[in-house]
Amino acid sequence: RQMCIRDSYSAPAGDETSLILEGRAHVVNEETGEEFDLKAGDIACFPSGTPVRWTSTSRYLKKFWVITQENA
C-alpha cells in the first residue's frame, strides 16, 4: 500500500533548499502552478514565502533541509 502525505506551507523562516535523500515527492508552487517530480538525489530551492505543496508519492520521503536567511 502506498502512503500519500500532503503538506502545504510557505517557508516563512527563510529561503529553503532541500536534498531528497530517499523516496519521491510531487511539489507544486501554489502561486505559479509550476509542478516538480522529485526523487532521491534531486535538489529543490524555494525563496522564502513561496507557497508550496509537497505530496509524498512513495512509502517514505526523507529529505535534508537547509533554511537560510539574510542578515537584516
PDB file of C-alpha atoms in Angstrom:
ATOM      1  CA  ARG A   1       0.000   0.000   0.000  1.00  0.00           C
ATOM      2  CA  GLN A   2       1.334   3.413  -0.961  1.00  0.00           C
ATOM      3  CA  MET A   3       1.142   6.168   1.602  1.00  0.00           C
ATOM      4  CA  CYS A   4       0.352   9.714   0.485  1.00  0.00           C
ATOM      5  CA  ILE A   5       1.197  12.679   2.684  1.00  0.00           C
ATOM      6  CA  ARG A   6       0.344  16.241   1.663  1.00  0.00           C
ATOM      7  CA  ASP A   7       1.747  19.322   3.355  1.00  0.00           C
ATOM      8  CA  SER A   8       1.368  22.976   2.345  1.00  0.00           C
ATOM      9  CA  TYR A   9       3.448  25.802   3.755  1.00  0.00           C
ATOM     10  CA  SER A  10       5.342  28.923   2.725  1.00  0.00           C
ATOM     11  CA  ALA A  11       8.807  28.587   4.363  1.00  0.00           C
ATOM     12  CA  PRO A  12       8.475  31.774   6.443  1.00  0.00           C
ATOM     13  CA  ALA A  13      11.839  31.290   8.210  1.00  0.00           C
ATOM     14  CA  GLY A  14      13.935  31.909   5.072  1.00  0.00           C
ATOM     15  CA  ASP A  15      14.973  30.504   1.701  1.00  0.00           C
ATOM     16  CA  GLU A  16      14.643  26.725   1.548  1.00  0.00           C
ATOM     17  CA  THR A  17      16.958  24.228  -0.125  1.00  0.00           C
ATOM     18  CA  SER A  18      16.004  20.540   0.078  1.00  0.00           C
ATOM     19  CA  LEU A  19      18.009  17.472  -0.931  1.00  0.00           C
ATOM     20  CA  ILE A  20      15.866  14.372  -1.415  1.00  0.00           C
ATOM     21  CA  LEU A  21      17.647  11.512   0.348  1.00  0.00           C
ATOM     22  CA  GLU A  22      15.093   8.742  -0.167  1.00  0.00           C
ATOM     23  CA  GLY A  23      11.731   8.370  -1.838  1.00  0.00           C
ATOM     24  CA  ARG A  24       9.778  10.567  -4.226  1.00  0.00           C
ATOM     25  CA  ALA A  25       7.600  13.657  -3.971  1.00  0.00           C
ATOM     26  CA  HIS A  26       5.397  15.815  -6.165  1.00  0.00           C
ATOM     27  CA  VAL A  27       5.807  19.514  -5.372  1.00  0.00           C
ATOM     28  CA  VAL A  28       3.506  22.297  -6.577  1.00  0.00           C
ATOM     29  CA  ASN A  29       4.285  26.005  -6.399  1.00  0.00           C
ATOM     30  CA  GLU A  30       0.787  27.169  -5.451  1.00  0.00           C
ATOM     31  CA  GLU A  31       1.496  30.706  -6.665  1.00  0.00           C
ATOM     32  CA  THR A  32       2.678  29.914 -10.218  1.00  0.00           C
ATOM     33  CA  GLY A  33       1.240  26.428 -10.727  1.00  0.00           C
ATOM     34  CA  GLU A  34       4.694  25.005 -11.552  1.00  0.00           C
ATOM     35  CA  GLU A  35       4.956  21.303 -10.718  1.00  0.00           C
ATOM     36  CA  PHE A  36       8.039  19.216  -9.959  1.00  0.00           C
ATOM     37  CA  ASP A  37       8.525  15.478  -9.511  1.00  0.00           C
ATOM     38  CA  LEU A  38      11.491  14.888  -7.224  1.00  0.00           C
ATOM     39  CA  LYS A  39      13.394  11.701  -6.413  1.00  0.00           C
ATOM     40  CA  ALA A  40      16.432  10.702  -4.362  1.00  0.00           C
ATOM     41  CA  GLY A  41      19.423  12.849  -5.350  1.00  0.00           C
ATOM     42  CA  ASP A  42      17.340  15.825  -6.553  1.00  0.00           C
ATOM     43  CA  ILE A  43      17.691  19.301  -5.048  1.00  0.00           C
ATOM     44  CA  ALA A  44      14.862  21.844  -4.850  1.00  0.00           C
ATOM     45  CA  CYS A  45      15.209  25.525  -3.895  1.00  0.00           C
ATOM     46  CA  PHE A  46      12.394  27.907  -2.974  1.00  0.00           C
ATOM     47  CA  PRO A  47      12.664  31.567  -1.914  1.00  0.00           C
ATOM     48  CA  SER A  48      11.213  32.484   1.473  1.00  0.00           C
ATOM     49  CA  GLY A  49       7.447  32.859   1.384  1.00  0.00           C
ATOM     50  CA  THR A  50       6.924  30.694  -1.716  1.00  0.00           C
ATOM     51  CA  PRO A  51       3.664  28.766  -1.185  1.00  0.00           C
ATOM     52  CA  VAL A  52       4.471  25.133  -1.981  1.00  0.00           C
ATOM     53  CA  ARG A  53       2.584  21.871  -1.510  1.00  0.00           C
ATOM     54  CA  TRP A  54       4.574  18.662  -1.043  1.00  0.00           C
ATOM     55  CA  THR A  55       2.917  15.298  -1.738  1.00  0.00           C
ATOM     56  CA  SER A  56       4.870  12.165  -0.915  1.00  0.00           C
ATOM     57  CA  THR A  57       4.482   9.702  -3.794  1.00  0.00           C
ATOM     58  CA  SER A  58       6.409   6.863  -2.185  1.00  0.00           C
ATOM     59  CA  ARG A  59       6.144   4.953   1.073  1.00  0.00           C
ATOM     60  CA  TYR A  60       8.903   7.069   2.655  1.00  0.00           C
ATOM     61  CA  LEU A  61      10.258  10.524   1.951  1.00  0.00           C
ATOM     62  CA  LYS A  62      13.489  11.592   3.588  1.00  0.00           C
ATOM     63  CA  LYS A  63      14.936  14.995   2.844  1.00  0.00           C
ATOM     64  CA  PHE A  64      17.694  17.204   4.183  1.00  0.00           C
ATOM     65  CA  TRP A  65      16.509  20.793   4.579  1.00  0.00           C
ATOM     66  CA  VAL A  66      18.623  23.910   4.802  1.00  0.00           C
ATOM     67  CA  ILE A  67      16.887  27.184   5.667  1.00  0.00           C
ATOM     68  CA  THR A  68      18.918  30.331   5.080  1.00  0.00           C
ATOM     69  CA  GLN A  69      18.089  33.889   5.983  1.00  0.00           C
ATOM     70  CA  GLU A  70      19.915  37.068   5.014  1.00  0.00           C
ATOM     71  CA  ASN A  71      21.099  39.261   7.853  1.00  0.00           C
ATOM     72  CA  ALA A  72      18.730  42.161   8.306  1.00  0.00           C
TER      73      ALA A  72
END
